[in-house]
mmCIF file with all atom_site columns, C-alpha atoms in Angstrom:
data_model
loop_
_atom_site.group_PDB
_atom_site.id
_atom_site.type_symbol
_atom_site.label_atom_id
_atom_site.label_alt_id
_atom_site.label_comp_id
_atom_site.label_asym_id
_atom_site.label_entity_id
_atom_site.label_seq_id
_atom_site.pdbx_PDB_ins_code
_atom_site.Cartn_x
_atom_site.Cartn_y
_atom_site.Cartn_z
_atom_site.occupancy
_atom_site.B_iso_or_equiv
_atom_site.pdbx_formal_charge
_atom_site.auth_seq_id
_atom_site.auth_comp_id
_atom_site.auth_asym_id
_atom_site.auth_atom_id
_atom_site.pdbx_PDB_model_num
ATOM 1   C CA . MET Q 1 1   ? 0.000   0.000   0.000  1.00 70.00 ? 1   MET Q CA 1
ATOM 2   C CA . ASN Q 1 2   ? 1.424   3.379   -0.979 1.00 82.00 ? 2   ASN Q CA 1
ATOM 3   C CA . SER Q 1 3   ? 1.445   6.451   1.241  1.00 85.00 ? 3   SER Q CA 1
ATOM 4   C CA . SER Q 1 4   ? -1.445  8.106   -0.623 1.00 86.00 ? 4   SER Q CA 1
ATOM 5   C CA . GLN Q 1 5   ? -3.656  5.063   -0.128 1.00 87.00 ? 5   GLN Q CA 1
ATOM 6   C CA . SER Q 1 6   ? -2.544  4.862   3.503  1.00 89.00 ? 6   SER Q CA 1
ATOM 7   C CA . GLN Q 1 7   ? -3.570  8.489   4.039  1.00 92.00 ? 7   GLN Q CA 1
ATOM 8   C CA . GLN Q 1 8   ? -6.930  7.845   2.352  1.00 93.00 ? 8   GLN Q CA 1
ATOM 9   C CA . LEU Q 1 9   ? -7.549  4.863   4.604  1.00 93.00 ? 9   LEU Q CA 1
ATOM 10  C CA . GLU Q 1 10  ? -6.618  6.854   7.687  1.00 94.00 ? 10  GLU Q CA 1
ATOM 11  C CA . ALA Q 1 11  ? -8.975  9.658   6.623  1.00 94.00 ? 11  ALA Q CA 1
ATOM 12  C CA . PHE Q 1 12  ? -11.770 7.136   6.021  1.00 95.00 ? 12  PHE Q CA 1
ATOM 13  C CA . LEU Q 1 13  ? -11.296 5.583   9.461  1.00 95.00 ? 13  LEU Q CA 1
ATOM 14  C CA . MET Q 1 14  ? -11.212 8.968   11.175 1.00 94.00 ? 14  MET Q CA 1
ATOM 15  C CA . LYS Q 1 15  ? -14.388 10.005  9.372  1.00 94.00 ? 15  LYS Q CA 1
ATOM 16  C CA . THR Q 1 16  ? -16.187 6.793   10.312 1.00 93.00 ? 16  THR Q CA 1
ATOM 17  C CA . GLU Q 1 17  ? -15.010 6.097   13.844 1.00 93.00 ? 17  GLU Q CA 1
ATOM 18  C CA . CYS Q 1 18  ? -17.522 8.218   15.794 1.00 92.00 ? 18  CYS Q CA 1
ATOM 19  C CA . ARG Q 1 19  ? -20.554 6.984   13.875 1.00 91.00 ? 19  ARG Q CA 1
ATOM 20  C CA . ALA Q 1 20  ? -19.327 3.391   14.032 1.00 93.00 ? 20  ALA Q CA 1
ATOM 21  C CA . PHE Q 1 21  ? -18.779 3.738   17.775 1.00 94.00 ? 21  PHE Q CA 1
ATOM 22  C CA . ARG Q 1 22  ? -22.282 5.121   18.224 1.00 90.00 ? 22  ARG Q CA 1
ATOM 23  C CA . MET Q 1 23  ? -23.765 2.254   16.204 1.00 90.00 ? 23  MET Q CA 1
ATOM 24  C CA . ALA Q 1 24  ? -21.845 -0.307  18.240 1.00 91.00 ? 24  ALA Q CA 1
ATOM 25  C CA . GLN Q 1 25  ? -22.771 1.385   21.504 1.00 89.00 ? 25  GLN Q CA 1
ATOM 26  C CA . LEU Q 1 26  ? -26.460 1.424   20.595 1.00 86.00 ? 26  LEU Q CA 1
ATOM 27  C CA . SER Q 1 27  ? -26.226 -2.264  19.764 1.00 85.00 ? 27  SER Q CA 1
ATOM 28  C CA . THR Q 1 28  ? -24.205 -3.384  22.790 1.00 86.00 ? 28  THR Q CA 1
ATOM 29  C CA . ARG Q 1 29  ? -25.296 -0.797  25.375 1.00 84.00 ? 29  ARG Q CA 1
ATOM 30  C CA . ASN Q 1 30  ? -21.767 -0.854  26.723 1.00 88.00 ? 30  ASN Q CA 1
ATOM 31  C CA . ARG Q 1 31  ? -19.021 1.656   25.991 1.00 91.00 ? 31  ARG Q CA 1
ATOM 32  C CA . GLU Q 1 32  ? -16.050 -0.693  26.374 1.00 93.00 ? 32  GLU Q CA 1
ATOM 33  C CA . ASP Q 1 33  ? -17.597 -3.449  24.281 1.00 92.00 ? 33  ASP Q CA 1
ATOM 34  C CA . ALA Q 1 34  ? -18.456 -0.907  21.583 1.00 92.00 ? 34  ALA Q CA 1
ATOM 35  C CA . LEU Q 1 35  ? -14.889 0.409   21.560 1.00 94.00 ? 35  LEU Q CA 1
ATOM 36  C CA . ASP Q 1 36  ? -13.527 -3.135  21.231 1.00 94.00 ? 36  ASP Q CA 1
ATOM 37  C CA . ILE Q 1 37  ? -15.898 -3.943  18.392 1.00 95.00 ? 37  ILE Q CA 1
ATOM 38  C CA . VAL Q 1 38  ? -15.029 -0.812  16.432 1.00 95.00 ? 38  VAL Q CA 1
ATOM 39  C CA . GLN Q 1 39  ? -11.314 -1.330  16.998 1.00 95.00 ? 39  GLN Q CA 1
ATOM 40  C CA . ASP Q 1 40  ? -11.556 -4.945  15.800 1.00 94.00 ? 40  ASP Q CA 1
ATOM 41  C CA . ALA Q 1 41  ? -13.512 -3.892  12.709 1.00 95.00 ? 41  ALA Q CA 1
ATOM 42  C CA . MET Q 1 42  ? -10.972 -1.191  11.879 1.00 95.00 ? 42  MET Q CA 1
ATOM 43  C CA . MET Q 1 43  ? -8.064  -3.555  12.370 1.00 95.00 ? 43  MET Q CA 1
ATOM 44  C CA . GLN Q 1 44  ? -9.610  -6.173  10.098 1.00 95.00 ? 44  GLN Q CA 1
ATOM 45  C CA . LEU Q 1 45  ? -10.367 -3.606  7.402  1.00 94.00 ? 45  LEU Q CA 1
ATOM 46  C CA . THR Q 1 46  ? -6.805  -2.302  7.600  1.00 94.00 ? 46  THR Q CA 1
ATOM 47  C CA . SER Q 1 47  ? -5.128  -5.694  7.616  1.00 93.00 ? 47  SER Q CA 1
ATOM 48  C CA . LYS Q 1 48  ? -7.244  -7.476  5.003  1.00 94.00 ? 48  LYS Q CA 1
ATOM 49  C CA . TYR Q 1 49  ? -8.842  -4.891  2.755  1.00 93.00 ? 49  TYR Q CA 1
ATOM 50  C CA . ALA Q 1 50  ? -6.562  -1.836  2.681  1.00 91.00 ? 50  ALA Q CA 1
ATOM 51  C CA . ASN Q 1 51  ? -5.524  -2.610  -0.898 1.00 91.00 ? 51  ASN Q CA 1
ATOM 52  C CA . LYS Q 1 52  ? -9.127  -2.575  -2.127 1.00 92.00 ? 52  LYS Q CA 1
ATOM 53  C CA . PRO Q 1 53  ? -10.369 0.559   -3.902 1.00 92.00 ? 53  PRO Q CA 1
ATOM 54  C CA . ALA Q 1 54  ? -11.473 3.316   -1.502 1.00 92.00 ? 54  ALA Q CA 1
ATOM 55  C CA . VAL Q 1 55  ? -15.080 3.150   -2.746 1.00 92.00 ? 55  VAL Q CA 1
ATOM 56  C CA . GLU Q 1 56  ? -15.326 -0.408  -1.382 1.00 92.00 ? 56  GLU Q CA 1
ATOM 57  C CA . TRP Q 1 57  ? -14.145 0.440   2.126  1.00 94.00 ? 57  TRP Q CA 1
ATOM 58  C CA . ALA Q 1 58  ? -17.479 1.668   3.542  1.00 92.00 ? 58  ALA Q CA 1
ATOM 59  C CA . PRO Q 1 59  ? -19.518 -1.440  2.648  1.00 91.00 ? 59  PRO Q CA 1
ATOM 60  C CA . LEU Q 1 60  ? -16.660 -3.697  3.743  1.00 93.00 ? 60  LEU Q CA 1
ATOM 61  C CA . PHE Q 1 61  ? -16.183 -1.837  7.013  1.00 94.00 ? 61  PHE Q CA 1
ATOM 62  C CA . TYR Q 1 62  ? -19.872 -1.876  7.913  1.00 92.00 ? 62  TYR Q CA 1
ATOM 63  C CA . ARG Q 1 63  ? -20.155 -5.560  7.051  1.00 92.00 ? 63  ARG Q CA 1
ATOM 64  C CA . ILE Q 1 64  ? -17.208 -6.274  9.348  1.00 94.00 ? 64  ILE Q CA 1
ATOM 65  C CA . LEU Q 1 65  ? -18.732 -4.050  12.043 1.00 94.00 ? 65  LEU Q CA 1
ATOM 66  C CA . ASN Q 1 66  ? -22.074 -5.811  11.680 1.00 90.00 ? 66  ASN Q CA 1
ATOM 67  C CA . ASN Q 1 67  ? -20.412 -9.218  11.964 1.00 91.00 ? 67  ASN Q CA 1
ATOM 68  C CA . ARG Q 1 68  ? -18.583 -8.133  15.128 1.00 92.00 ? 68  ARG Q CA 1
ATOM 69  C CA . ILE Q 1 69  ? -21.845 -6.874  16.645 1.00 90.00 ? 69  ILE Q CA 1
ATOM 70  C CA . MET Q 1 70  ? -23.640 -10.112 15.775 1.00 88.00 ? 70  MET Q CA 1
ATOM 71  C CA . ASP Q 1 71  ? -20.746 -12.114 17.262 1.00 88.00 ? 71  ASP Q CA 1
ATOM 72  C CA . PHE Q 1 72  ? -21.042 -10.016 20.431 1.00 88.00 ? 72  PHE Q CA 1
ATOM 73  C CA . HIS Q 1 73  ? -24.760 -10.825 20.719 1.00 82.00 ? 73  HIS Q CA 1
ATOM 74  C CA . ARG Q 1 74  ? -24.191 -14.523 20.077 1.00 81.00 ? 74  ARG Q CA 1
ATOM 75  C CA . ARG Q 1 75  ? -21.450 -14.627 22.699 1.00 80.00 ? 75  ARG Q CA 1
ATOM 76  C CA . ASN Q 1 76  ? -23.611 -12.779 25.231 1.00 76.00 ? 76  ASN Q CA 1
ATOM 77  C CA . THR Q 1 77  ? -26.564 -15.079 24.599 1.00 68.00 ? 77  THR Q CA 1
ATOM 78  C CA . THR Q 1 78  ? -24.388 -18.069 25.385 1.00 56.00 ? 78  THR Q CA 1
ATOM 79  C CA . GLN Q 1 79  ? -22.865 -16.367 28.429 1.00 53.00 ? 79  GLN Q CA 1
ATOM 80  C CA . SER Q 1 80  ? -26.310 -15.310 29.655 1.00 52.00 ? 80  SER Q CA 1
ATOM 81  C CA . ARG Q 1 81  ? -27.438 -18.910 29.662 1.00 48.00 ? 81  ARG Q CA 1
ATOM 82  C CA . TRP Q 1 82  ? -24.511 -19.814 31.888 1.00 42.00 ? 82  TRP Q CA 1
ATOM 83  C CA . ARG Q 1 83  ? -25.047 -16.793 34.162 1.00 44.00 ? 83  ARG Q CA 1
ATOM 84  C CA . VAL Q 1 84  ? -28.665 -17.757 34.685 1.00 42.00 ? 84  VAL Q CA 1
ATOM 85  C CA . TRP Q 1 85  ? -27.622 -21.324 35.395 1.00 40.00 ? 85  TRP Q CA 1
ATOM 86  C CA . PHE Q 1 86  ? -25.099 -20.250 38.021 1.00 39.00 ? 86  PHE Q CA 1
ATOM 87  C CA . ASN Q 1 87  ? -27.118 -17.202 39.208 1.00 43.00 ? 87  ASN Q CA 1
ATOM 88  C CA . LYS Q 1 88  ? -24.399 -14.744 38.309 1.00 41.00 ? 88  LYS Q CA 1
ATOM 89  C CA . VAL Q 1 89  ? -25.341 -11.134 37.744 1.00 43.00 ? 89  VAL Q CA 1
ATOM 90  C CA . ASP Q 1 90  ? -23.352 -8.678  35.695 1.00 45.00 ? 90  ASP Q CA 1
ATOM 91  C CA . ASP Q 1 91  ? -23.134 -5.507  37.800 1.00 45.00 ? 91  ASP Q CA 1
ATOM 92  C CA . GLU Q 1 92  ? -21.289 -3.464  35.218 1.00 47.00 ? 92  GLU Q CA 1
ATOM 93  C CA . ASP Q 1 93  ? -23.601 -0.957  33.620 1.00 47.00 ? 93  ASP Q CA 1
ATOM 94  C CA . ASP Q 1 94  ? -21.951 1.893   31.764 1.00 51.00 ? 94  ASP Q CA 1
ATOM 95  C CA . HIS Q 1 95  ? -24.263 4.647   30.602 1.00 57.00 ? 95  HIS Q CA 1
ATOM 96  C CA . TYR Q 1 96  ? -21.648 7.139   29.419 1.00 52.00 ? 96  TYR Q CA 1
ATOM 97  C CA . ASP Q 1 97  ? -22.736 8.814   26.186 1.00 55.00 ? 97  ASP Q CA 1
ATOM 98  C CA . PRO Q 1 98  ? -20.062 10.884  24.426 1.00 52.00 ? 98  PRO Q CA 1
ATOM 99  C CA . VAL Q 1 99  ? -22.696 12.686  22.338 1.00 52.00 ? 99  VAL Q CA 1
ATOM 100 C CA . GLN Q 1 100 ? -24.474 13.921  25.450 1.00 55.00 ? 100 GLN Q CA 1
ATOM 101 C CA . HIS Q 1 101 ? -21.202 15.030  27.056 1.00 54.00 ? 101 HIS Q CA 1
ATOM 102 C CA . ALA Q 1 102 ? -19.926 16.927  24.032 1.00 52.00 ? 102 ALA Q CA 1
ATOM 103 C CA . PRO Q 1 103 ? -19.630 20.655  24.664 1.00 50.00 ? 103 PRO Q CA 1
ATOM 104 C CA . SER Q 1 104 ? -21.913 22.958  22.699 1.00 49.00 ? 104 SER Q CA 1
ATOM 105 C CA . ASN Q 1 105 ? -21.276 26.683  22.400 1.00 49.00 ? 105 ASN Q CA 1
ATOM 106 C CA . ASP Q 1 106 ? -24.212 27.449  20.122 1.00 54.00 ? 106 ASP Q CA 1
ATOM 107 C CA . LEU Q 1 107 ? -27.128 26.567  22.408 1.00 51.00 ? 107 LEU Q CA 1
ATOM 108 C CA . GLY Q 1 108 ? -28.391 28.058  25.627 1.00 58.00 ? 108 GLY Q CA 1
ATOM 109 C CA . PRO Q 1 109 ? -28.888 25.950  28.764 1.00 61.00 ? 109 PRO Q CA 1
ATOM 110 C CA . GLY Q 1 110 ? -32.600 25.346  28.107 1.00 62.00 ? 110 GLY Q CA 1
ATOM 111 C CA . ALA Q 1 111 ? -32.021 24.260  24.519 1.00 58.00 ? 111 ALA Q CA 1
ATOM 112 C CA . VAL Q 1 112 ? -29.200 21.947  25.591 1.00 53.00 ? 112 VAL Q CA 1
ATOM 113 C CA . ALA Q 1 113 ? -31.455 20.317  28.203 1.00 61.00 ? 113 ALA Q CA 1
ATOM 114 C CA . ASP Q 1 114 ? -34.224 19.838  25.627 1.00 62.00 ? 114 ASP Q CA 1
ATOM 115 C CA . LEU Q 1 115 ? -31.753 18.408  23.132 1.00 57.00 ? 115 LEU Q CA 1
ATOM 116 C CA . GLU Q 1 116 ? -30.298 16.006  25.713 1.00 65.00 ? 116 GLU Q CA 1
ATOM 117 C CA . ASP Q 1 117 ? -33.795 14.843  26.620 1.00 71.00 ? 117 ASP Q CA 1
ATOM 118 C CA . SER Q 1 118 ? -34.612 14.246  22.950 1.00 72.00 ? 118 SER Q CA 1
ATOM 119 C CA . VAL Q 1 119 ? -31.373 12.344  22.373 1.00 73.00 ? 119 VAL Q CA 1
ATOM 120 C CA . GLU Q 1 120 ? -32.053 10.142  25.399 1.00 79.00 ? 120 GLU Q CA 1
ATOM 121 C CA . ARG Q 1 121 ? -35.573 9.374   24.165 1.00 81.00 ? 121 ARG Q CA 1
ATOM 122 C CA . VAL Q 1 122 ? -34.410 8.499   20.653 1.00 82.00 ? 122 VAL Q CA 1
ATOM 123 C CA . ASP Q 1 123 ? -31.561 6.351   22.028 1.00 82.00 ? 123 ASP Q CA 1
ATOM 124 C CA . HIS Q 1 124 ? -33.999 4.550   24.315 1.00 85.00 ? 124 HIS Q CA 1
ATOM 125 C CA . PHE Q 1 125 ? -36.367 3.753   21.456 1.00 89.00 ? 125 PHE Q CA 1
ATOM 126 C CA . VAL Q 1 126 ? -33.581 2.760   19.037 1.00 89.00 ? 126 VAL Q CA 1
ATOM 127 C CA . GLN Q 1 127 ? -32.323 0.286   21.637 1.00 88.00 ? 127 GLN Q CA 1
ATOM 128 C CA . GLN Q 1 128 ? -35.815 -1.266  21.772 1.00 91.00 ? 128 GLN Q CA 1
ATOM 129 C CA . LEU Q 1 129 ? -35.683 -2.162  18.072 1.00 92.00 ? 129 LEU Q CA 1
ATOM 130 C CA . SER Q 1 130 ? -34.842 -5.721  17.130 1.00 92.00 ? 130 SER Q CA 1
ATOM 131 C CA . PRO Q 1 131 ? -31.171 -6.128  16.149 1.00 91.00 ? 131 PRO Q CA 1
ATOM 132 C CA . ARG Q 1 132 ? -32.009 -6.372  12.416 1.00 93.00 ? 132 ARG Q CA 1
ATOM 133 C CA . GLN Q 1 133 ? -34.348 -3.367  12.518 1.00 93.00 ? 133 GLN Q CA 1
ATOM 134 C CA . ARG Q 1 134 ? -31.763 -1.346  14.448 1.00 92.00 ? 134 ARG Q CA 1
ATOM 135 C CA . GLN Q 1 135 ? -29.062 -2.331  11.970 1.00 91.00 ? 135 GLN Q CA 1
ATOM 136 C CA . ALA Q 1 136 ? -31.189 -1.408  8.942  1.00 93.00 ? 136 ALA Q CA 1
ATOM 137 C CA . PHE Q 1 137 ? -32.200 1.882   10.552 1.00 92.00 ? 137 PHE Q CA 1
ATOM 138 C CA . LEU Q 1 138 ? -28.661 2.871   11.514 1.00 89.00 ? 138 LEU Q CA 1
ATOM 139 C CA . LEU Q 1 139 ? -27.164 1.966   8.148  1.00 90.00 ? 139 LEU Q CA 1
ATOM 140 C CA . ARG Q 1 140 ? -29.905 3.685   6.137  1.00 90.00 ? 140 ARG Q CA 1
ATOM 141 C CA . ALA Q 1 141 ? -30.736 6.715   8.300  1.00 86.00 ? 141 ALA Q CA 1
ATOM 142 C CA . TRP Q 1 142 ? -27.480 7.253   10.197 1.00 81.00 ? 142 TRP Q CA 1
ATOM 143 C CA . GLU Q 1 143 ? -24.984 6.296   7.505  1.00 83.00 ? 143 GLU Q CA 1
ATOM 144 C CA . GLY Q 1 144 ? -27.121 7.270   4.511  1.00 84.00 ? 144 GLY Q CA 1
ATOM 145 C CA . MET Q 1 145 ? -26.497 4.021   2.668  1.00 88.00 ? 145 MET Q CA 1
ATOM 146 C CA . ASP Q 1 146 ? -28.836 2.923   -0.080 1.00 91.00 ? 146 ASP Q CA 1
ATOM 147 C CA . VAL Q 1 147 ? -30.896 -0.248  0.009  1.00 94.00 ? 147 VAL Q CA 1
ATOM 148 C CA . ALA Q 1 148 ? -28.438 -2.270  -2.099 1.00 93.00 ? 148 ALA Q CA 1
ATOM 149 C CA . GLU Q 1 149 ? -25.423 -1.373  0.064  1.00 91.00 ? 149 GLU Q CA 1
ATOM 150 C CA . THR Q 1 150 ? -27.373 -2.077  3.234  1.00 93.00 ? 150 THR Q CA 1
ATOM 151 C CA . ALA Q 1 151 ? -28.524 -5.459  1.905  1.00 94.00 ? 151 ALA Q CA 1
ATOM 152 C CA . LYS Q 1 152 ? -24.951 -6.373  1.044  1.00 91.00 ? 152 LYS Q CA 1
ATOM 153 C CA . ILE Q 1 153 ? -23.725 -5.403  4.515  1.00 91.00 ? 153 ILE Q CA 1
ATOM 154 C CA . MET Q 1 154 ? -26.595 -7.175  6.299  1.00 92.00 ? 154 MET Q CA 1
ATOM 155 C CA . LYS Q 1 155 ? -26.269 -10.237 4.024  1.00 91.00 ? 155 LYS Q CA 1
ATOM 156 C CA . CYS Q 1 156 ? -29.966 -10.259 3.148  1.00 94.00 ? 156 CYS Q CA 1
ATOM 157 C CA . SER Q 1 157 ? -32.258 -9.287  0.300  1.00 95.00 ? 157 SER Q CA 1
ATOM 158 C CA . GLN Q 1 158 ? -33.155 -5.710  -0.529 1.00 95.00 ? 158 GLN Q CA 1
ATOM 159 C CA . GLY Q 1 159 ? -36.759 -6.540  0.339  1.00 95.00 ? 159 GLY Q CA 1
ATOM 160 C CA . SER Q 1 160 ? -35.698 -7.585  3.840  1.00 95.00 ? 160 SER Q CA 1
ATOM 161 C CA . VAL Q 1 161 ? -33.823 -4.313  4.283  1.00 95.00 ? 161 VAL Q CA 1
ATOM 162 C CA . LYS Q 1 162 ? -36.918 -2.365  3.220  1.00 95.00 ? 162 LYS Q CA 1
ATOM 163 C CA . THR Q 1 163 ? -39.093 -4.355  5.610  1.00 95.00 ? 163 THR Q CA 1
ATOM 164 C CA . HIS Q 1 164 ? -36.749 -3.968  8.600  1.00 95.00 ? 164 HIS Q CA 1
ATOM 165 C CA . TYR Q 1 165 ? -36.233 -0.270  7.888  1.00 94.00 ? 165 TYR Q CA 1
ATOM 166 C CA . SER Q 1 166 ? -39.940 0.390   7.460  1.00 94.00 ? 166 SER Q CA 1
ATOM 167 C CA . ARG Q 1 167 ? -40.812 -1.396  10.699 1.00 95.00 ? 167 ARG Q CA 1
ATOM 168 C CA . ALA Q 1 168 ? -38.091 0.508   12.536 1.00 93.00 ? 168 ALA Q CA 1
ATOM 169 C CA . ILE Q 1 169 ? -39.315 3.861   11.232 1.00 92.00 ? 169 ILE Q CA 1
ATOM 170 C CA . HIS Q 1 170 ? -42.935 3.085   12.106 1.00 93.00 ? 170 HIS Q CA 1
ATOM 171 C CA . PHE Q 1 171 ? -41.997 1.924   15.603 1.00 93.00 ? 171 PHE Q CA 1
ATOM 172 C CA . LEU Q 1 172 ? -39.823 4.975   16.261 1.00 89.00 ? 172 LEU Q CA 1
ATOM 173 C CA . ARG Q 1 173 ? -42.458 7.413   14.984 1.00 89.00 ? 173 ARG Q CA 1
ATOM 174 C CA . GLU Q 1 174 ? -45.115 5.756   17.095 1.00 91.00 ? 174 GLU Q CA 1
ATOM 175 C CA . GLN Q 1 175 ? -42.985 5.753   20.238 1.00 88.00 ? 175 GLN Q CA 1
ATOM 176 C CA . LEU Q 1 176 ? -41.795 9.329   19.770 1.00 83.00 ? 176 LEU Q CA 1
ATOM 177 C CA . GLN Q 1 177 ? -45.355 10.587  19.204 1.00 85.00 ? 177 GLN Q CA 1
ATOM 178 C CA . GLU Q 1 178 ? -46.569 8.796   22.322 1.00 85.00 ? 178 GLU Q CA 1
ATOM 179 C CA . SER Q 1 179 ? -43.723 10.248  24.389 1.00 79.00 ? 179 SER Q CA 1
ATOM 180 C CA . LEU Q 1 180 ? -44.562 13.861  23.511 1.00 71.00 ? 180 LEU Q CA 1
#
């Protein structure tokens, strides 16, 4: 890989890291796990796909990220079965949200409080989505990917993406209207 391609890859990773972290955090509900997942996805993209054309990096990265998130959920499902069996409880609960703690110079205190309340409500409802609906919603709405790219990343048909996305949007609209 030449230095120009290396710089492009670094720029791509810097541009994507915050959104990828937020997606992972919404999916895992744990800051440290989300950081690990994003780091693993970035390392795999860098080590295996850096020589691919830059236009292929986003779909590859989000497929890797999705696979890491799904692996996390599979691992936790298995571990949860054992915890229940042995009556272990996981006391770690990290609710740190970097978006909520980011400084804002443009808004007054009342507007910041309203914005934080809105962000918390949206986060709460996004976390209630099924994993596939959440994934479709985040890739389409958050990342702005089209249906074909999202289907490729999610390893499903375009019709499935449309269905998951539509259900997510309807659920979120309904919940947000009821919470007002």
